[in-house]
Amino acid sequence: MTLDPFRLGLPFLRFLEPEMAHSATLLGLKSGVTGFLRPKPDDPALAVNLFGLAFPNPVGLSAGFDKNAEVPDQMLALGFGFVEVGSITPRPQSGNPRPRIFRLPNERAVINRLGFNNEGHDAALSRLEKRPHRHGIVGVNLGANKDSEDRQADYVQGVEVLGAHASYITVNVSSPNTPGLRALQGRDELEALIEAVDRARRTLANDPPVLLKIAPDLIDEELEDIAQVVSGSAIDGLIVSNTTIGERDRISGPHAAETGGLSGRPLFDLSTRVLSEVYRLTKGKLPLIGVGGIGSGADAYAKIRAGASLVQLYTALIYEGPGLVTRIKADLLKHLQADGFANVADAVGADHA
Ligand SMILES: Cc1cc2nc3c(=O)[nH]c(=O)nc-3n(C[C@H](O)[C@H](O)[C@H](O)COP(=O)(O)O)c2cc1C
């Protein structure tokens, strides 16, 4: 039996207020606890080549866990195929008043209204610059400051400041916790934003892929608009989805009425439906990253069959601990093999066939 230091710490973390538990987890990770871990090399059937990047496996860490790019290498060491840091805004900001993260353990869910609390571009830059060896795929998720007068400029600045250190860039216009942010998903604003971000990334030597992260709460017409705008645009892929402001009938308990974005298990059906719809609208031509409520290999496999080339998760990690990553990869492999798929790419969109 291998010693899993996280299993030892996990029951204790549950007694802490959620944000304190998160800080304790980051502290533990920074103290070098992952130095014990030697994840097995991934089965070649799990490898994905996309955006000119070689993902060892399709299971990524979603944005929000490592907002300030403090522990990307530690999270890669847990077996994630890629890690997305952020969201990062130009200037540091403290976010909404606490408490602002709520656990809903019965539903394996979380409501958060953090509001892009982060240390800003410069702090993230100095950490990304210092990464000892830049192995592994680390995406940088960009946000806009709450009090920004020109949000488009915030994303452009993010590309200019952090793009050279990003395996890919995510333009996050879907957080429900910054008032007005999601209006950037509208047709005209989105077109202008994509153009501006594209101009900025083309000035960089590494010309990083740019992904757009969308909300699961868009109505059909809005999804159609987005699909039309991104098809044939400079956007390399979509991340579907962020947290939801809906699905409240799926949760109960003392925190069910808290304002904020809901993530975890109750988000799975909705985000997978939207993923499937986006795959259909973009005719399977645009790479999609499926995120929302993944807690098992079967969930990851369902996202892939619905149209995702890669997946991400965050909330399930809070309940299951980091051993989950290895379990998901092993189960996903079994599902692929059972259905006769040679690799992940072969199963992408299988439900649409
Ligand atoms: C506490 C918390 C903070 C988050 N912060 C961000 C963020 O800063 N930027 C972002 O794009 N998504 C953020 N997310 C959304 C996740 O990246 C993900 O899209 C969503 O939680 C659905 O995945 P899950 O059900 O596996 O958690 C956050 C989620 C949680 C739970």
Short mmCIF file of C-alpha atoms and ligand atoms in Angstrom, two decimals:
data_model
loop_
_atom_site.label_atom_id
_atom_site.label_comp_id
_atom_site.label_asym_id
_atom_site.label_seq_id
_atom_site.Cartn_x
_atom_site.Cartn_y
_atom_site.Cartn_z
CA MET A 1 0.00 0.00 0.00
CA THR A 2 1.34 3.44 -0.85
CA LEU A 3 1.12 6.24 1.62
CA ASP A 4 -1.26 8.91 0.41
CA PRO A 5 -0.60 12.00 2.50
CA PHE A 6 -3.82 13.58 1.23
CA ARG A 7 -5.98 10.74 2.51
CA LEU A 8 -4.52 11.43 5.94
CA GLY A 9 -5.37 15.12 5.72
CA LEU A 10 -8.75 14.96 4.01
CA PRO A 11 -11.06 14.12 6.95
CA PHE A 12 -9.48 16.91 8.94
CA LEU A 13 -9.96 19.45 6.15
CA ARG A 14 -13.70 18.81 6.18
CA PHE A 15 -13.97 20.35 9.62
CA LEU A 16 -12.48 23.62 8.43
CA GLU A 17 -14.44 26.47 6.90
CA PRO A 18 -14.19 25.81 3.11
CA GLU A 19 -11.90 28.69 2.27
CA MET A 20 -9.60 27.91 5.19
CA ALA A 21 -9.50 24.28 4.08
CA HIS A 22 -8.48 25.48 0.64
CA SER A 23 -5.69 27.67 2.03
CA ALA A 24 -4.47 24.74 4.15
CA THR A 25 -4.47 22.52 1.08
CA LEU A 26 -2.42 25.06 -0.92
CA LEU A 27 -0.01 25.40 1.99
CA GLY A 28 0.38 21.63 2.18
CA LEU A 29 1.00 21.42 -1.56
CA LYS A 30 3.59 24.22 -1.40
CA SER A 31 5.37 22.49 1.46
CA GLY A 32 6.39 19.77 -0.97
CA VAL A 33 4.02 16.98 0.04
CA THR A 34 3.64 15.93 -3.61
CA GLY A 35 7.35 15.13 -3.66
CA PHE A 36 6.26 11.72 -2.30
CA LEU A 37 4.07 11.04 -5.26
CA ARG A 38 5.21 9.22 -8.34
CA PRO A 39 2.22 8.97 -10.66
CA LYS A 40 2.45 6.05 -13.06
CA PRO A 41 3.05 7.06 -16.68
CA ASP A 42 -0.29 7.30 -18.47
CA ASP A 43 -1.50 4.59 -20.82
CA PRO A 44 -0.83 5.75 -24.42
CA ALA A 45 -4.55 5.26 -25.16
CA LEU A 46 -5.26 8.23 -22.88
CA ALA A 47 -2.93 10.60 -24.74
CA VAL A 48 -4.56 13.48 -26.66
CA ASN A 49 -2.91 15.71 -29.25
CA LEU A 50 -4.72 18.99 -29.55
CA PHE A 51 -3.84 22.65 -30.18
CA GLY A 52 -0.31 21.47 -31.04
CA LEU A 53 0.05 20.23 -27.45
CA ALA A 54 0.66 16.64 -26.32
CA PHE A 55 -1.66 15.93 -23.38
CA PRO A 56 -0.54 12.75 -21.56
CA ASN A 57 -4.15 12.21 -20.49
CA PRO A 58 -7.40 14.16 -20.99
CA VAL A 59 -8.17 14.93 -17.32
CA GLY A 60 -7.36 18.51 -16.35
CA LEU A 61 -7.67 20.65 -13.25
CA SER A 62 -10.27 23.35 -13.85
CA ALA A 63 -9.71 27.04 -13.07
CA GLY A 64 -10.35 28.35 -9.58
CA PHE A 65 -8.33 25.84 -7.55
CA ASP A 66 -5.00 27.54 -8.23
CA LYS A 67 -6.07 31.12 -8.86
CA ASN A 68 -2.59 32.58 -8.38
CA ALA A 69 -0.44 29.98 -10.14
CA GLU A 70 1.06 28.81 -6.85
CA VAL A 71 0.96 25.04 -7.36
CA PRO A 72 0.65 24.05 -11.04
CA ASP A 73 3.57 21.62 -10.91
CA GLN A 74 2.31 20.00 -7.71
CA MET A 75 -1.09 19.45 -9.34
CA LEU A 76 0.53 17.99 -12.46
CA ALA A 77 2.39 15.62 -10.12
CA LEU A 78 -0.99 14.31 -8.90
CA GLY A 79 -1.58 12.94 -12.38
CA PHE A 80 -3.60 15.66 -14.07
CA GLY A 81 -2.95 15.81 -17.80
CA PHE A 82 -3.03 19.60 -17.65
CA VAL A 83 -3.66 22.36 -15.15
CA GLU A 84 -5.46 25.66 -15.66
CA VAL A 85 -4.45 28.46 -13.29
CA GLY A 86 -6.57 31.59 -12.63
CA SER A 87 -8.81 33.38 -13.16
CA ILE A 88 -6.26 36.18 -13.04
CA THR A 89 -7.20 39.87 -13.40
CA PRO A 90 -4.81 42.73 -14.21
CA ARG A 91 -4.88 44.26 -10.74
CA PRO A 92 -5.14 42.30 -7.49
CA GLN A 93 -8.62 42.26 -6.01
CA SER A 94 -10.04 40.85 -2.81
CA GLY A 95 -13.36 39.55 -4.17
CA ASN A 96 -16.66 39.43 -2.30
CA PRO A 97 -17.01 39.45 1.49
CA ARG A 98 -16.67 36.11 3.29
CA PRO A 99 -18.18 33.61 3.68
CA ARG A 100 -18.32 33.06 -0.06
CA ILE A 101 -17.78 29.31 -0.56
CA PHE A 102 -20.40 26.85 0.68
CA ARG A 103 -20.24 23.06 0.70
CA LEU A 104 -23.34 21.01 -0.07
CA PRO A 105 -22.00 17.58 0.85
CA ASN A 106 -25.23 15.65 0.29
CA GLU A 107 -25.23 16.70 -3.33
CA ARG A 108 -21.44 16.62 -3.70
CA ALA A 109 -21.74 20.27 -4.74
CA VAL A 110 -20.38 23.73 -3.94
CA ILE A 111 -21.80 27.22 -4.28
CA ASN A 112 -19.18 29.96 -4.64
CA ARG A 113 -19.37 33.70 -5.05
CA LEU A 114 -15.68 34.45 -4.69
CA GLY A 115 -15.74 37.21 -7.31
CA PHE A 116 -12.27 36.74 -8.85
CA ASN A 117 -10.26 37.13 -5.67
CA ASN A 118 -6.68 36.98 -6.92
CA GLU A 119 -3.27 38.60 -6.66
CA GLY A 120 -3.21 40.04 -10.18
CA HIS A 121 -1.06 39.60 -13.29
CA ASP A 122 2.32 40.56 -11.81
CA ALA A 123 2.17 38.07 -8.94
CA ALA A 124 1.16 35.26 -11.29
CA LEU A 125 3.82 36.27 -13.78
CA SER A 126 6.62 36.12 -11.24
CA ARG A 127 5.52 32.61 -10.22
CA LEU A 128 5.13 31.32 -13.77
CA GLU A 129 8.55 32.73 -14.65
CA LYS A 130 10.10 30.86 -11.75
CA ARG A 131 8.71 27.42 -12.55
CA PRO A 132 11.81 25.29 -12.22
CA HIS A 133 11.34 23.20 -15.35
CA ARG A 134 8.42 24.02 -17.52
CA HIS A 135 7.26 20.48 -18.17
CA GLY A 136 3.57 19.87 -18.37
CA ILE A 137 0.68 21.79 -19.84
CA VAL A 138 -0.34 24.85 -17.83
CA GLY A 139 -3.15 27.00 -19.19
CA VAL A 140 -3.73 30.54 -17.94
CA ASN A 141 -7.34 31.63 -17.36
CA LEU A 142 -7.91 35.37 -17.70
CA GLY A 143 -10.57 37.49 -16.01
CA ALA A 144 -11.42 41.20 -15.82
CA ASN A 145 -11.29 43.45 -12.78
CA LYS A 146 -14.68 44.19 -11.23
CA ASP A 147 -14.12 47.97 -11.43
CA SER A 148 -12.48 47.92 -14.87
CA GLU A 149 -13.67 50.56 -17.29
CA ASP A 150 -12.53 48.56 -20.29
CA ARG A 151 -12.92 44.84 -19.73
CA GLN A 152 -11.79 43.95 -23.21
CA ALA A 153 -8.50 45.69 -22.44
CA ASP A 154 -8.12 43.56 -19.30
CA TYR A 155 -8.12 40.37 -21.36
CA VAL A 156 -5.75 41.85 -23.92
CA GLN A 157 -3.40 42.85 -21.13
CA GLY A 158 -3.64 39.31 -19.74
CA VAL A 159 -2.46 37.90 -23.05
CA GLU A 160 0.35 40.46 -23.25
CA VAL A 161 1.60 39.90 -19.70
CA LEU A 162 1.02 36.16 -19.19
CA GLY A 163 0.67 34.70 -22.69
CA ALA A 164 4.34 33.89 -23.12
CA HIS A 165 4.15 31.61 -20.07
CA ALA A 166 0.89 29.91 -21.00
CA SER A 167 0.50 26.59 -22.81
CA TYR A 168 -2.90 28.01 -23.70
CA ILE A 169 -5.03 31.00 -22.74
CA THR A 170 -8.62 30.84 -21.52
CA VAL A 171 -10.81 33.89 -21.93
CA ASN A 172 -13.27 33.52 -19.08
CA VAL A 173 -16.41 35.51 -19.79
CA SER A 174 -18.68 33.21 -17.82
CA SER A 175 -18.14 33.77 -14.11
CA PRO A 176 -21.50 34.61 -12.51
CA ASN A 177 -19.81 36.53 -9.70
CA THR A 178 -18.60 39.63 -11.53
CA PRO A 179 -21.64 41.75 -12.43
CA GLY A 180 -22.00 42.29 -16.18
CA LEU A 181 -19.13 39.98 -17.14
CA ARG A 182 -21.29 37.45 -18.90
CA ALA A 183 -22.63 40.12 -21.23
CA LEU A 184 -19.29 39.67 -23.04
CA GLN A 185 -20.75 36.39 -24.36
CA GLY A 186 -23.16 38.43 -26.53
CA ARG A 187 -22.53 38.44 -30.28
CA ASP A 188 -21.07 41.92 -30.87
CA GLU A 189 -19.04 42.13 -27.70
CA LEU A 190 -17.70 38.63 -28.25
CA GLU A 191 -16.61 39.33 -31.81
CA ALA A 192 -14.73 42.44 -30.74
CA LEU A 193 -13.16 40.64 -27.77
CA ILE A 194 -11.97 37.70 -29.86
CA GLU A 195 -10.44 40.02 -32.44
CA ALA A 196 -8.59 42.04 -29.81
CA VAL A 197 -7.31 38.96 -27.97
CA ASP A 198 -6.22 37.37 -31.23
CA ARG A 199 -4.24 40.46 -32.25
CA ALA A 200 -2.43 40.36 -28.89
CA ARG A 201 -1.56 36.68 -28.98
CA ARG A 202 -0.17 36.92 -32.49
CA THR A 203 2.50 39.30 -31.23
CA LEU A 204 3.82 36.53 -28.93
CA ALA A 205 6.56 34.16 -30.06
CA ASN A 206 4.69 31.13 -28.68
CA ASP A 207 1.33 32.20 -30.24
CA PRO A 208 -0.67 30.32 -27.57
CA PRO A 209 -4.00 28.68 -28.39
CA VAL A 210 -6.97 30.72 -27.12
CA LEU A 211 -10.02 29.06 -25.60
CA LEU A 212 -13.30 30.64 -24.58
CA LYS A 213 -15.04 29.49 -21.39
CA ILE A 214 -18.81 29.77 -21.46
CA ALA A 215 -21.66 29.58 -18.96
CA PRO A 216 -24.17 26.72 -18.86
CA ASP A 217 -27.06 29.15 -18.45
CA LEU A 218 -27.23 30.45 -22.02
CA ILE A 219 -30.50 30.10 -23.92
CA ASP A 220 -30.57 28.37 -27.31
CA GLU A 221 -30.30 31.60 -29.33
CA GLU A 222 -27.29 32.72 -27.32
CA LEU A 223 -25.59 29.37 -27.85
CA GLU A 224 -26.29 29.59 -31.58
CA ASP A 225 -24.78 33.08 -31.67
CA ILE A 226 -21.66 31.91 -29.84
CA ALA A 227 -21.28 28.88 -32.10
CA GLN A 228 -21.55 31.14 -35.14
CA VAL A 229 -19.12 33.73 -33.83
CA VAL A 230 -16.45 31.22 -32.81
CA SER A 231 -16.72 29.01 -35.90
CA GLY A 232 -14.19 30.37 -38.33
CA SER A 233 -12.88 32.82 -35.73
CA ALA A 234 -9.49 32.83 -34.08
CA ILE A 235 -10.84 30.87 -31.11
CA ASP A 236 -9.19 27.44 -30.91
CA GLY A 237 -11.74 25.79 -28.65
CA LEU A 238 -14.48 26.19 -26.06
CA ILE A 239 -14.60 25.21 -22.40
CA VAL A 240 -18.11 24.14 -21.47
CA SER A 241 -18.89 25.10 -18.77
CA ASN A 242 -18.51 27.40 -15.83
CA THR A 243 -20.75 27.16 -12.73
CA THR A 244 -24.53 27.64 -13.00
CA ILE A 245 -26.86 30.19 -11.45
CA GLY A 246 -29.70 27.70 -11.97
CA GLU A 247 -30.40 24.07 -10.99
CA ARG A 248 -31.47 25.14 -7.50
CA ASP A 249 -34.20 22.51 -7.42
CA ARG A 250 -31.45 19.89 -7.33
CA ILE A 251 -30.01 21.03 -4.02
CA SER A 252 -31.17 21.22 -0.42
CA GLY A 253 -29.86 22.02 3.04
CA PRO A 254 -28.81 25.16 4.86
CA HIS A 255 -26.75 26.62 2.00
CA ALA A 256 -29.07 25.82 -0.91
CA ALA A 257 -30.30 29.42 -1.18
CA GLU A 258 -26.86 31.06 -1.20
CA THR A 259 -26.14 33.38 -4.12
CA GLY A 260 -23.35 32.24 -6.43
CA GLY A 261 -22.34 29.65 -8.97
CA LEU A 262 -23.25 26.03 -8.35
CA SER A 263 -20.71 23.34 -9.26
CA GLY A 264 -20.30 19.62 -8.73
CA ARG A 265 -22.74 16.78 -9.28
CA PRO A 266 -25.94 18.86 -9.78
CA LEU A 267 -24.20 20.66 -12.67
CA PHE A 268 -23.34 17.49 -14.57
CA ASP A 269 -26.55 17.02 -16.61
CA LEU A 270 -26.93 20.68 -17.57
CA SER A 271 -23.28 21.22 -18.55
CA THR A 272 -23.21 17.96 -20.51
CA ARG A 273 -26.38 18.93 -22.38
CA VAL A 274 -24.89 22.30 -23.30
CA LEU A 275 -21.64 20.59 -24.33
CA SER A 276 -23.55 18.23 -26.58
CA GLU A 277 -25.51 21.11 -28.10
CA VAL A 278 -22.34 23.13 -28.76
CA TYR A 279 -20.76 20.07 -30.41
CA ARG A 280 -23.80 19.79 -32.66
CA LEU A 281 -23.88 23.50 -33.47
CA THR A 282 -20.16 23.54 -34.33
CA LYS A 283 -20.52 20.28 -36.31
CA GLY A 284 -17.84 18.59 -34.24
CA LYS A 285 -15.20 20.79 -35.83
CA LEU A 286 -14.20 22.86 -32.82
CA PRO A 287 -12.28 21.20 -29.95
CA LEU A 288 -14.31 21.27 -26.73
CA ILE A 289 -13.26 20.84 -23.11
CA GLY A 290 -16.05 19.32 -21.02
CA VAL A 291 -16.31 20.44 -17.42
CA GLY A 292 -19.05 20.39 -14.82
CA GLY A 293 -19.83 17.75 -12.23
CA ILE A 294 -17.28 15.14 -13.24
CA GLY A 295 -16.68 12.79 -10.32
CA SER A 296 -15.89 9.46 -11.95
CA GLY A 297 -14.41 7.81 -15.02
CA ALA A 298 -17.95 7.20 -16.27
CA ASP A 299 -18.68 10.94 -16.03
CA ALA A 300 -15.50 11.82 -17.93
CA TYR A 301 -16.37 9.22 -20.57
CA ALA A 302 -19.89 10.63 -20.93
CA LYS A 303 -18.45 14.12 -21.57
CA ILE A 304 -16.11 12.69 -24.21
CA ARG A 305 -18.94 10.83 -25.94
CA ALA A 306 -21.00 14.03 -25.83
CA GLY A 307 -18.22 15.85 -27.71
CA ALA A 308 -15.36 16.75 -25.36
CA SER A 309 -11.79 16.15 -26.50
CA LEU A 310 -10.54 16.92 -22.98
CA VAL A 311 -12.23 17.24 -19.58
CA GLN A 312 -11.63 19.23 -16.41
CA LEU A 313 -12.84 19.03 -12.83
CA TYR A 314 -12.59 20.85 -9.56
CA THR A 315 -15.47 20.28 -7.09
CA ALA A 316 -15.21 16.48 -6.90
CA LEU A 317 -11.62 16.91 -5.76
CA ILE A 318 -12.90 18.66 -2.62
CA TYR A 319 -14.93 15.59 -1.63
CA GLU A 320 -12.85 12.75 -3.01
CA GLY A 321 -9.28 13.98 -2.61
CA PRO A 322 -6.54 13.81 -5.21
CA GLY A 323 -6.57 9.99 -5.49
CA LEU A 324 -9.65 10.65 -7.64
CA VAL A 325 -7.49 11.67 -10.61
CA THR A 326 -5.84 8.23 -10.83
CA ARG A 327 -9.19 6.46 -10.37
CA ILE A 328 -10.87 8.50 -13.10
CA LYS A 329 -8.06 7.77 -15.55
CA ALA A 330 -8.16 4.02 -14.83
CA ASP A 331 -11.95 3.86 -15.17
CA LEU A 332 -11.96 5.98 -18.31
CA LEU A 333 -9.49 3.58 -19.89
CA LYS A 334 -11.76 0.64 -19.03
CA HIS A 335 -14.75 2.37 -20.62
CA LEU A 336 -12.80 3.11 -23.80
CA GLN A 337 -11.60 -0.48 -24.04
CA ALA A 338 -15.02 -1.98 -23.27
CA ASP A 339 -16.51 -0.04 -26.18
CA GLY A 340 -13.65 -0.89 -28.53
CA PHE A 341 -12.12 2.60 -28.81
CA ALA A 342 -8.37 2.64 -29.43
CA ASN A 343 -7.94 6.04 -27.84
CA VAL A 344 -9.75 9.10 -26.51
CA ALA A 345 -9.96 10.85 -29.88
CA ASP A 346 -11.90 7.91 -31.35
CA ALA A 347 -14.61 8.26 -28.71
CA VAL A 348 -15.08 12.04 -29.02
CA GLY A 349 -18.67 12.77 -30.00
CA ALA A 350 -19.56 9.06 -30.25
CA ASP A 351 -23.07 9.77 -28.99
CA HIS A 352 -23.72 11.93 -32.04
CA ALA A 353 -22.87 9.21 -34.56
C1 LIG B 1 -14.47 27.62 -5.56
C2 LIG B 1 -14.51 27.72 -7.04
C3 LIG B 1 -13.82 28.75 -7.68
C4 LIG B 1 -13.85 28.86 -9.07
N1 LIG B 1 -13.15 29.86 -9.69
C5 LIG B 1 -13.12 29.93 -11.04
C6 LIG B 1 -12.35 30.92 -11.70
O1 LIG B 1 -11.67 31.74 -11.09
N2 LIG B 1 -12.37 30.94 -13.07
C7 LIG B 1 -13.09 30.04 -13.81
O2 LIG B 1 -13.05 30.09 -15.04
N3 LIG B 1 -13.82 29.08 -13.20
C8 LIG B 1 -13.84 29.01 -11.85
N4 LIG B 1 -14.58 28.02 -11.23
C9 LIG B 1 -15.39 27.10 -12.07
C10 LIG B 1 -14.67 25.78 -12.35
O3 LIG B 1 -13.49 25.99 -13.08
C11 LIG B 1 -15.58 24.84 -13.15
O4 LIG B 1 -15.87 25.41 -14.40
C12 LIG B 1 -16.90 24.54 -12.42
O5 LIG B 1 -16.70 24.46 -11.03
C13 LIG B 1 -17.54 23.23 -12.89
O6 LIG B 1 -16.69 22.13 -12.66
P1 LIG B 1 -16.81 21.17 -11.36
O7 LIG B 1 -18.25 20.80 -11.24
O8 LIG B 1 -15.92 20.00 -11.65
O9 LIG B 1 -16.32 21.97 -10.22
C14 LIG B 1 -14.57 27.91 -9.84
C15 LIG B 1 -15.25 26.87 -9.19
C16 LIG B 1 -15.23 26.77 -7.81
C17 LIG B 1 -15.98 25.64 -7.15
#
